[in-house]
Coordinates of C-alpha atoms in Angstrom, one line a residue:
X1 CA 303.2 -190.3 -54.2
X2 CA 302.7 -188.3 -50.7
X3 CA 299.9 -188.3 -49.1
X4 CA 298.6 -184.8 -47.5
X5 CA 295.7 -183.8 -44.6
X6 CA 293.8 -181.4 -45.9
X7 CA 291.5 -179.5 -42.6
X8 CA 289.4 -176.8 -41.1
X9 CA 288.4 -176.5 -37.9
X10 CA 284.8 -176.5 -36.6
X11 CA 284.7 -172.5 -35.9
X12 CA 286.0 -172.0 -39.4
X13 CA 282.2 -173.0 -40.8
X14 CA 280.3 -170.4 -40.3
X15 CA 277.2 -171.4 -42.0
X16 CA 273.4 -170.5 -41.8
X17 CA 270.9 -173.5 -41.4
X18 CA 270.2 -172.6 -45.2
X19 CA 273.6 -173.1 -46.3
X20 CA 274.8 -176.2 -44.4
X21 CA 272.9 -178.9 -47.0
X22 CA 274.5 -176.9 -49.9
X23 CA 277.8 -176.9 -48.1
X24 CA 277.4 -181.1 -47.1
X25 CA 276.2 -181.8 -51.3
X26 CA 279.4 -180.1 -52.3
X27 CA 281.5 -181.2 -50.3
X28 CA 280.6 -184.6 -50.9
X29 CA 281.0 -184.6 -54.7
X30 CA 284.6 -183.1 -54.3
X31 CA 284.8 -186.7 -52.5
X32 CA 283.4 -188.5 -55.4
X33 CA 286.1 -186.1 -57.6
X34 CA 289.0 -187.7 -55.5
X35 CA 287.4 -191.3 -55.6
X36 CA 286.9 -191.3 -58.8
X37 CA 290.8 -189.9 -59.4
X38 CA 291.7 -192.6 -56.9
X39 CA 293.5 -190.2 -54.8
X40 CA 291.3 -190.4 -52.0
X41 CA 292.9 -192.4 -48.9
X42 CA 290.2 -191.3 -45.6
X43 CA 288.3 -188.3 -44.9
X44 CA 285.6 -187.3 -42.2
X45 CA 284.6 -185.1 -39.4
X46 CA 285.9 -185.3 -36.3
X47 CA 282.8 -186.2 -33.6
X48 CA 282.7 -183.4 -31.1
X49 CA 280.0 -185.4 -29.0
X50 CA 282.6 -188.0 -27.8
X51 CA 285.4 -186.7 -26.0
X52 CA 289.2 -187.5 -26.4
X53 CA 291.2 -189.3 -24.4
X54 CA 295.2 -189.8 -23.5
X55 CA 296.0 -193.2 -23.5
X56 CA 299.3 -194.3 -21.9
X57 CA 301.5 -197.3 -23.2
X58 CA 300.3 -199.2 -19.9
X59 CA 297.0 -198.6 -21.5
X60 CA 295.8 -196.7 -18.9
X61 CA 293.1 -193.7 -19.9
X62 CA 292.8 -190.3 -18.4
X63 CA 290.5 -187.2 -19.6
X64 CA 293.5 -185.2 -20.1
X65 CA 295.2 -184.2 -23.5
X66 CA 297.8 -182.6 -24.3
X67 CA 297.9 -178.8 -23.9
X68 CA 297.0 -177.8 -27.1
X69 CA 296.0 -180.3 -28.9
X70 CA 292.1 -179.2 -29.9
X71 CA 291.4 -181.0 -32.7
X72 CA 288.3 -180.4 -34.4
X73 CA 286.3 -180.3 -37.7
X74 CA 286.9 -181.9 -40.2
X75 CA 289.5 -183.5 -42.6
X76 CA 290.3 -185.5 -45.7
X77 CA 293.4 -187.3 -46.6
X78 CA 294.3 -187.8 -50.4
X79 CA 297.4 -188.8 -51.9
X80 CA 298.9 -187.0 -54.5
X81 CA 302.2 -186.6 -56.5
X82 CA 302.9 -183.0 -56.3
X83 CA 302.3 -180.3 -53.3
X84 CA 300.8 -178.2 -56.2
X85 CA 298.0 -180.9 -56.7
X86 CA 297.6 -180.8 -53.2
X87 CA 296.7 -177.0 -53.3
X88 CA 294.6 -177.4 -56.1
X89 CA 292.8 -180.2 -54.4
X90 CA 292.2 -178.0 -50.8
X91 CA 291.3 -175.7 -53.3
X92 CA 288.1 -177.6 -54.2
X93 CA 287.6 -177.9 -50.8
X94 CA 287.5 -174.9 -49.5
X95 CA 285.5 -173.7 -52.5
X96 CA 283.2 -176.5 -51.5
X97 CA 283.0 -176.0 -47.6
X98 CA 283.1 -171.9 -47.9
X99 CA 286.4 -171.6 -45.5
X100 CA 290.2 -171.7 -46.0
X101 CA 291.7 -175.2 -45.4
X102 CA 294.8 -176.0 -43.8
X103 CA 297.2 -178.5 -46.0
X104 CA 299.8 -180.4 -44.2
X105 CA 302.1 -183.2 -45.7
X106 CA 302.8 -186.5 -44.1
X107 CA 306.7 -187.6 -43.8
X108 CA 307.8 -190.5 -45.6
X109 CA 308.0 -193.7 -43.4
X110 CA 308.5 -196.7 -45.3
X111 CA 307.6 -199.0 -42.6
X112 CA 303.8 -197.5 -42.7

């Protein structure tokens, strides 16, 4: 089984006031779909009210990030056997959210 990030950014959602409770009830029970498959592995939003930081293996913290790096929105992770699944699941997600998703595998590492 691999598991895959399925994302938008932020910007992508381009939803009225109206919409957004729709769009959040949706999205949710595509959630409960991949819970209930037992696929799901993590999922959430990304919190655009705290800012990131660049941490240093001395442990020392700057303000900086890497150039870039922008990281917004939101994401879910699932774990699935076959990369068609995964487009069928980020699918249901973007049916769900109203906006493309991204899909991205994650590399094997057997030490994780």
């Amino acid at each position: 089984m691999t598991k895959y990030l399925i994302s938008f950014p932020a910007e992508a959602m381009n939803l009225s006031e109206e919409e957004f409770p729709d769009v959040v009830e949706t999205s949710h029970a595509v959630i409960e779909e991949a819970r209930a498959a037992g696929v799901y592995v993590f999922g959430g939003g990304i919190d655009e009210d705290v800012a990131p930081v660049l941490v240093t293996g001395r442990g020392a913290v700057s303000d900086e990030t890497y150039p870039g790096s922008r990281i917004t929105g939101g994401f879910l992770v699932l774990e699935l056997p076959t990369r068609a699944d995964a487009v069928e699941w980020a699918a249901r997600v973007a049916h769900a959210c109203r906006c493309p998703q991204e899909l991205r595998e994650f590399g094997y590492d057997p030490a994780s």
